[in-house]
Coordinates of C-alpha atoms in Angstrom, one line a residue:
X1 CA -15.7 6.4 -9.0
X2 CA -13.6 5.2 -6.1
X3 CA -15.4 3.6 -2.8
X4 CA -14.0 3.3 -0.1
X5 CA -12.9 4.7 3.6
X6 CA -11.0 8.2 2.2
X7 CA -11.9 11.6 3.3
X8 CA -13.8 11.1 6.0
X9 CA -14.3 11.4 9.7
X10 CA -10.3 10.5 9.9
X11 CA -9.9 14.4 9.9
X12 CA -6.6 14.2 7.5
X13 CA -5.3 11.5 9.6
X14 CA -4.6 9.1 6.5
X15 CA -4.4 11.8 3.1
X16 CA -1.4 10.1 1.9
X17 CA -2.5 6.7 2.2
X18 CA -3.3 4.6 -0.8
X19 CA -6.8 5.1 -1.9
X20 CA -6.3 9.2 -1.9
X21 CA -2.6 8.3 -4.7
X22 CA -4.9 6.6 -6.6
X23 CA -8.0 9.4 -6.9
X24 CA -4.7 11.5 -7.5
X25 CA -3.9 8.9 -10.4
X26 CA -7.1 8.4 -11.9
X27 CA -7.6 12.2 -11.6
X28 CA -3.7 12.7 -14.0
X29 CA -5.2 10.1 -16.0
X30 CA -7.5 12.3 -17.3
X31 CA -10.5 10.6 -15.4
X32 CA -13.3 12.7 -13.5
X33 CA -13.1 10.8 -10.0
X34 CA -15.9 11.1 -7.3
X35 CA -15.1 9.6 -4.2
X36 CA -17.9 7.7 -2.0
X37 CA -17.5 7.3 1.8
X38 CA -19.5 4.9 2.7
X39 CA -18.6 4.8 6.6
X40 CA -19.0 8.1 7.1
X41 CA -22.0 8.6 4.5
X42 CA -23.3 5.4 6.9
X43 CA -22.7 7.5 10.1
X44 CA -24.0 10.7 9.3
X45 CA -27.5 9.0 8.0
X46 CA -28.4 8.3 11.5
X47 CA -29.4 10.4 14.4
X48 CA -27.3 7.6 16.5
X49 CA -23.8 8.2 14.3
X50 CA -23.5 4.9 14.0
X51 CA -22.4 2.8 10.9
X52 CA -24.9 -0.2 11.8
X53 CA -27.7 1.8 11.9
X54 CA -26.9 3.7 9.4
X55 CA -25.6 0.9 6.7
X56 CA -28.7 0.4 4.9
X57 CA -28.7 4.0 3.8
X58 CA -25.3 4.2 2.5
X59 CA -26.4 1.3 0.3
X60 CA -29.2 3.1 -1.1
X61 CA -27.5 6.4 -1.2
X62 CA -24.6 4.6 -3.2
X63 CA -27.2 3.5 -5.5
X64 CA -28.7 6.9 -6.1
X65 CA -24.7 8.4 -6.5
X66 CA -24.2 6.5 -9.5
X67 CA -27.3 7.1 -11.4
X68 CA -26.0 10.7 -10.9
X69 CA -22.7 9.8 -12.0
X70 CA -23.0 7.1 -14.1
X71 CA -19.6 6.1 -13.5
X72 CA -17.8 4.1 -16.2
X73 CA -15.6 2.2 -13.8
X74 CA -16.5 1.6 -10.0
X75 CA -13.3 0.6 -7.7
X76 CA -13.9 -0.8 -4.2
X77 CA -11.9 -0.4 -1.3
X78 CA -12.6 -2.1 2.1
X79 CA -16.0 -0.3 1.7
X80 CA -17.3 -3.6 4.3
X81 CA -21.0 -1.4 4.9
X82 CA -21.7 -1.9 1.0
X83 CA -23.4 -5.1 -0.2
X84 CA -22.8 -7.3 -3.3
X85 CA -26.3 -7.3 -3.7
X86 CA -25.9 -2.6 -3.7
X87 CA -23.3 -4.2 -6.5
X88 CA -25.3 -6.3 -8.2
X89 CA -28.2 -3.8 -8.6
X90 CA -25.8 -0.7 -10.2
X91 CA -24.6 -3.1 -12.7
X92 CA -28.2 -4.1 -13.3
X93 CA -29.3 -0.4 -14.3
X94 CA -25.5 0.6 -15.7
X95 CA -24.9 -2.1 -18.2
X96 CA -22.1 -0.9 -19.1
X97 CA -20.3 -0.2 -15.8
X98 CA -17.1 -2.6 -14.9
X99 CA -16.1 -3.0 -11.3
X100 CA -12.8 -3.9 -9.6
X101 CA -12.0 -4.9 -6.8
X102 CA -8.4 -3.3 -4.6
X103 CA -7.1 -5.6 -1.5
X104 CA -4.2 -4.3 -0.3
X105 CA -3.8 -6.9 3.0
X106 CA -1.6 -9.8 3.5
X107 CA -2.8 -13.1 2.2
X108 CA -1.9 -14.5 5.0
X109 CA -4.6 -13.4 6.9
X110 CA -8.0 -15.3 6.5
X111 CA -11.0 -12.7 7.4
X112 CA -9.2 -10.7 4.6
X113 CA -9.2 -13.6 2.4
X114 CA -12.7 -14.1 3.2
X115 CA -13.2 -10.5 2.1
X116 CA -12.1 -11.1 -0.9
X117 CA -14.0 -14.2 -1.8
X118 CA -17.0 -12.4 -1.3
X119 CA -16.3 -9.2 -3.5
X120 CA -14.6 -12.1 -6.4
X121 CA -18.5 -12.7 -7.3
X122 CA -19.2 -9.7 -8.2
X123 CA -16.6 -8.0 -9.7
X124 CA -14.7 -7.8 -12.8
X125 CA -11.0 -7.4 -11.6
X126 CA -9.1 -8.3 -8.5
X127 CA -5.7 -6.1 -7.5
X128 CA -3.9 -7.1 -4.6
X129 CA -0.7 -6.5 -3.2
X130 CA 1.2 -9.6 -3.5
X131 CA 2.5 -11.3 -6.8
X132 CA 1.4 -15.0 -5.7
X133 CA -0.4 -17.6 -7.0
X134 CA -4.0 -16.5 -5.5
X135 CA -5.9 -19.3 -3.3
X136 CA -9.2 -20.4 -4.9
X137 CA -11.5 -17.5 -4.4
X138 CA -14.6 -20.0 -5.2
X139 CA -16.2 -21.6 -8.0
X140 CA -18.0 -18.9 -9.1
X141 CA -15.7 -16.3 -9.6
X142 CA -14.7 -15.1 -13.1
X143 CA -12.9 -12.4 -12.1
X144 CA -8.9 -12.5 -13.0
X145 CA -6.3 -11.3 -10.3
X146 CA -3.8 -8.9 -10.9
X147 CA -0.7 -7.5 -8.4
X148 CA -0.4 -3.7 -8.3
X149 CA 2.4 -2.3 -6.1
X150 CA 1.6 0.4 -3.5
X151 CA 1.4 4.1 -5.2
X152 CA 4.1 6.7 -5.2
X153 CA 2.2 10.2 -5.4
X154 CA 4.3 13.0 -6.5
X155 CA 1.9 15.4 -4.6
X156 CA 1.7 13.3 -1.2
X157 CA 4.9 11.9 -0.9
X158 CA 6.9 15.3 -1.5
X159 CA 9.7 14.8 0.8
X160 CA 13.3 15.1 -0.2
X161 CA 15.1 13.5 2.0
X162 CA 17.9 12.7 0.2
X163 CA 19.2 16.1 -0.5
X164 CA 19.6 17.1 3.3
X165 CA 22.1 15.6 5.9
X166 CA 20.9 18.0 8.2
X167 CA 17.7 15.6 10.3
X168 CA 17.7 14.9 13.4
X169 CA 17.3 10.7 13.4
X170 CA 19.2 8.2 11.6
X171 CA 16.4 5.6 10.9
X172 CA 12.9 5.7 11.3
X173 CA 10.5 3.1 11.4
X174 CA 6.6 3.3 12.7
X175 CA 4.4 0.8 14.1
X176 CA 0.2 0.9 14.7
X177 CA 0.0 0.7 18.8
X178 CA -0.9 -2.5 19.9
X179 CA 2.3 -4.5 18.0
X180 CA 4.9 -4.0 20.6
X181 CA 4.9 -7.6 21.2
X182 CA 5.9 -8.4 17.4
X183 CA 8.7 -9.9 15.5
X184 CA 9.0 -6.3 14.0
X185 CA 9.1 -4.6 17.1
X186 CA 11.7 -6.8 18.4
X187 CA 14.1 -6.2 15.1
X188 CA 13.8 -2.2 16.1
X189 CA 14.6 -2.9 19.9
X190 CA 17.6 -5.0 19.0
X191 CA 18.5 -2.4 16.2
X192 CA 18.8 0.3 18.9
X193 CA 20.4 -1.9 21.9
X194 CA 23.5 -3.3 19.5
X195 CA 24.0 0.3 18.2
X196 CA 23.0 3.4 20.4
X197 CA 25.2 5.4 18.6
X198 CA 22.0 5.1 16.2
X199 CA 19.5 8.2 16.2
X200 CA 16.7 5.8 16.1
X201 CA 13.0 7.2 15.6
X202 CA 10.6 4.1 16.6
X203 CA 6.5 5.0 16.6
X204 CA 4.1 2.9 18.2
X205 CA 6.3 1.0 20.7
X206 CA 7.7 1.6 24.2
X207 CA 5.9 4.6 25.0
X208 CA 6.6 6.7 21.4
X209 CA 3.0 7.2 20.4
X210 CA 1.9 6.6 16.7
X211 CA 1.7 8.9 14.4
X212 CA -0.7 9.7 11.9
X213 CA -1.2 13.2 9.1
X214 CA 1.3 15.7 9.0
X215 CA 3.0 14.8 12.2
X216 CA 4.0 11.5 10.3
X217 CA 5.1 13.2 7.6
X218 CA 7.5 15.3 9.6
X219 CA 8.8 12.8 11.8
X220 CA 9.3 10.4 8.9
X221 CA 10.8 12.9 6.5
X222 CA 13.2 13.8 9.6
X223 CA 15.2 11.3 9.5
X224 CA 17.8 9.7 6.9
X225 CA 17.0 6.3 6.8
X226 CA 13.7 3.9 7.0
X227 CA 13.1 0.5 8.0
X228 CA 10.5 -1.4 6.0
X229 CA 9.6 -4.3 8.0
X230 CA 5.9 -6.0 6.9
X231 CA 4.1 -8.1 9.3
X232 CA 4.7 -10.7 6.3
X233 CA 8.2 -10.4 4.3
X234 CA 8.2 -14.1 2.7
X235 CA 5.8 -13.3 -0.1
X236 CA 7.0 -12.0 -3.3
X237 CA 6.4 -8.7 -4.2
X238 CA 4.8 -7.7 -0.9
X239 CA 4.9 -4.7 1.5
X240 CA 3.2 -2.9 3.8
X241 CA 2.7 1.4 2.4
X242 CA 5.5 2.3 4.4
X243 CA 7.8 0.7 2.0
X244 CA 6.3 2.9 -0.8
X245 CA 6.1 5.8 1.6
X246 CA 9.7 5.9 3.0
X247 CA 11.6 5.4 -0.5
X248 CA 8.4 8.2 -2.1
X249 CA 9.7 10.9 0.4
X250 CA 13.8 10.1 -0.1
X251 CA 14.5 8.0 2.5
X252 CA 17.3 5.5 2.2
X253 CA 15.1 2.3 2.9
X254 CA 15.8 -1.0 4.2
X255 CA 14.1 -3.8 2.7
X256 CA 14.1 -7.4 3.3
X257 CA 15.8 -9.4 0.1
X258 CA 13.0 -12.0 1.1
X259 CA 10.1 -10.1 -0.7
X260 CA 12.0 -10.1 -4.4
X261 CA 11.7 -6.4 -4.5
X262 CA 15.4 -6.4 -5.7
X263 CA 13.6 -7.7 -9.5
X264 CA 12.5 -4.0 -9.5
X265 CA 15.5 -2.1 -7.4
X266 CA 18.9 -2.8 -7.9
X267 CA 21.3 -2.3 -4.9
X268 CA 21.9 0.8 -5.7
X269 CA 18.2 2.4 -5.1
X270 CA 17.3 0.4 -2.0
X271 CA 19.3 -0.7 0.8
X272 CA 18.2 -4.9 1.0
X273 CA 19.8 -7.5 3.6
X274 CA 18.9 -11.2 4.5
X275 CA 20.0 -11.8 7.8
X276 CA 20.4 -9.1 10.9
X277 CA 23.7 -9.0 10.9
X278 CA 23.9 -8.0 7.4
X279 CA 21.2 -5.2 8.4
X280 CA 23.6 -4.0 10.6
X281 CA 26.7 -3.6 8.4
X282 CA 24.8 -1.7 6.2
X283 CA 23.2 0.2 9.0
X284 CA 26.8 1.6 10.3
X285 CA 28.5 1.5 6.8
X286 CA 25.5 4.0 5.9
X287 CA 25.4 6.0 8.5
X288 CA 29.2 6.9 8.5
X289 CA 29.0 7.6 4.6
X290 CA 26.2 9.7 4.5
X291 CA 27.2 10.8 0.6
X292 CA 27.0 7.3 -0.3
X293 CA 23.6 7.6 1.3
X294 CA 22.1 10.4 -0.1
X295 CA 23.1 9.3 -3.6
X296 CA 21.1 5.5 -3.1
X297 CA 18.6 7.4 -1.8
X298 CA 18.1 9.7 -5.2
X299 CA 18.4 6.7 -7.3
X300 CA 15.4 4.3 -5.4
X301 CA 13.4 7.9 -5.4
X302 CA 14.0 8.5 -8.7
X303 CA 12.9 4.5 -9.5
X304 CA 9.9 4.5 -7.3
X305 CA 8.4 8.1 -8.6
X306 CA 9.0 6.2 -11.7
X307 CA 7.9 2.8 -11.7
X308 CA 5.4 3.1 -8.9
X309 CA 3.5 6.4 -10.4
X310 CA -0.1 6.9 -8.9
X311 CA -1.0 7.7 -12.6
X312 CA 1.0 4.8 -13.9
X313 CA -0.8 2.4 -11.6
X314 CA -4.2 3.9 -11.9
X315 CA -4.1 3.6 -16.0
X316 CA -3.0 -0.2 -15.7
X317 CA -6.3 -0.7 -13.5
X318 CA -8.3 1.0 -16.0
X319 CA -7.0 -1.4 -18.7
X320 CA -7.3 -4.6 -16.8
X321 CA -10.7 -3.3 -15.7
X322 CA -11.9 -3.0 -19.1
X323 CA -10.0 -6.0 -20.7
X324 CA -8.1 -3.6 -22.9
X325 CA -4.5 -4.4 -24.6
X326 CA -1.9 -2.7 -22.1
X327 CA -0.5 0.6 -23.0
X328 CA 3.2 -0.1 -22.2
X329 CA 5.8 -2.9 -20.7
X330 CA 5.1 -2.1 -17.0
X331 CA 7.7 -2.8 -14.7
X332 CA 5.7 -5.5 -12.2
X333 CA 4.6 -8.4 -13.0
X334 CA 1.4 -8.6 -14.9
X335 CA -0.1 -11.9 -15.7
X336 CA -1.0 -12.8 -12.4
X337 CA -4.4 -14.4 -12.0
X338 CA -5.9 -17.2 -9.7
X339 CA -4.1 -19.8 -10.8
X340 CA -0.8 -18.9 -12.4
X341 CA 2.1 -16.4 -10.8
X342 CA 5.0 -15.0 -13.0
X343 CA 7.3 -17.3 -11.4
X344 CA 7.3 -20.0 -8.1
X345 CA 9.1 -18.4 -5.3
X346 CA 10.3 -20.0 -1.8
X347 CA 11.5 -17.4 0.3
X348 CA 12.1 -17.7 4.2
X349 CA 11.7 -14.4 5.8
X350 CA 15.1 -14.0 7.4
X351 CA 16.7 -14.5 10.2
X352 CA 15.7 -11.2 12.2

């Protein structure tokens, strides 16, 4: 049973983001997934539409879902309305449940390390994003720490980018409104001011709205190229979805060496640079050898629908949830926990 904010008052806005791969996942796994809303479960249990008023029902409500259920395994998203307490009580009456816990924020960013902290007392698995050493998450958690990359879903990231020259942009890269004054949003601007011979698609800055649903999947899978720029790139292993997104739909993707994804792709699957000008070499050499392109673009599509499988990545929760021995040699890293990482890394983020 997944809980968390997916399909809800977002109207579609966000299918193909993370926690509808991985009820795809669970679902190929053979599980029987129910989803649980608990925002919009919270706003629609009060006349007002509000999720304060309506918080204390979605805990109850959660409560009463799983003795319907009677879920085996109970994975939290950023379900904030929902207690520890709502936790503790379904593991008092299911005995036998297991709960994990899915960050998928930088740890960078306290409030979401505070987040964490609180769900670590509760739970019996942690999955984040990034293969660090994990801060201290307090005295009293038990609960081991595990990276999981960000899902490729063979249903939601359909496009084929790769076998067409035919888009109309060169690169695309999308921002959340309200980041126009960041390092990333600077990178883009420079991109498109050294070479305007560039069909450059930027979202979210300089009047280009944001783009959310469908219209993001055009726009994205209307282009050749992406940029994968992560409010964070010096942490190993880590990415925003849009990494996972733009090589999922056949995009030839940029990626900063800086975040050690080049342990999982060679340079042949994903286009990686260190410093801007090497960004733009690879930039122009790409764009006036668009076969060249297309076929690194196959081969990083081919690796991520691989490696990155909702289904894979949903089965290697279920047997860290549930302490079993692990099925196959996965690809990422596996023996992260609080205190121990698969290797030190000291990465600067690049000169962009």
């Amino acid at each position: 049973m997944i809980v968390g904010d997916l399909f809800g008052g977002d109207l579609a806005d966000n299918h193909y983001m993370i926690m509808p791969k991985l009820l795809h996942g669970f679902a190929r796994a053979g599980c029987a997934v129910h989803a649980f809303n608990d925002r919009e479960v919270a706003r629609t249990s009060t006349p007002f539409r509000s999720s304060a008023f309506g918080r204390p029902a979605a805990n109850r409500k959660l409560i009463a879902v799983c003795r319907r259920f009677q879920p085996d395994l109970l994975l939290l998203g950023h379900c904030e309305l929902i207690s520890n307490e709502t936790i503790q009580s379904i593991r008092g009456e299911m005995e036998n449940v297991r709960v994990a816990y899915r960050n998928v924020d930088s740890l960078d960013d306290q409030p979401n390390l505070d987040r964490i902290r609180r769900r670590a007392k509760v739970v019996d698995a942690i999955f984040v994003t990034t293969a660090l050493p994990l801060p201290t998450f307090g005295s009293d958690n038990t609960a081991p720490s595990y990276f999981i990359p960000n899902p490729v879903d063979q249903a939601l990231d359909g496009g084929r980018c790769f076998a067409h020259s035919n888009q109309e942009n060169d690169l695309f890269f999308a921002l959340d409104e309200g980041h126009a004054n960041t390092e990333r949003a600077n990178l883009a601007r420079s991109i498109a001011r050294r070479q305007p011979s560039l069909r450059f698609d930027i979202r979210g800055i300089d009047g280009r709205p944001s783009l959310r649903g469908a219209a993001y999947l055009q726009a994205l899978t209307n282009a050749r190229m992406g940029l994968s720029v992560s409010r964070q790139n010096k942490h190993y292993l880590y990415a925003s979805d849009r990494m996972s997104q733009y090589i999922g739909n056949g995009l030839l993707t940029f990626v900063p060496r800086s975040t050690g994804f080049n342990d999982l792709f060679s340079e042949d699957e994903v286009a990686f640079f260190g410093e801007r000008e090497e960004l733009l070499d690879k930039l122009t050499h790409f764009e006036e050898h668009d076969g060249e392109r297309r076929r690194v673009a196959e081969a990083g599509w081919r690796a991520a629908h691989a490696m990155f499988a909702s289904e894979r990545i949903a089965k290697y929760i279920i047997e860290r949830s549930f302490d079993q021995p692990l099925s196959e040699s996965y690809p990422w890293p596996t023996e992260i926990s609080n205190q121990t990482a698969v290797r030190p890394i000291s990465r600067s983020s690049g000169d962009f």
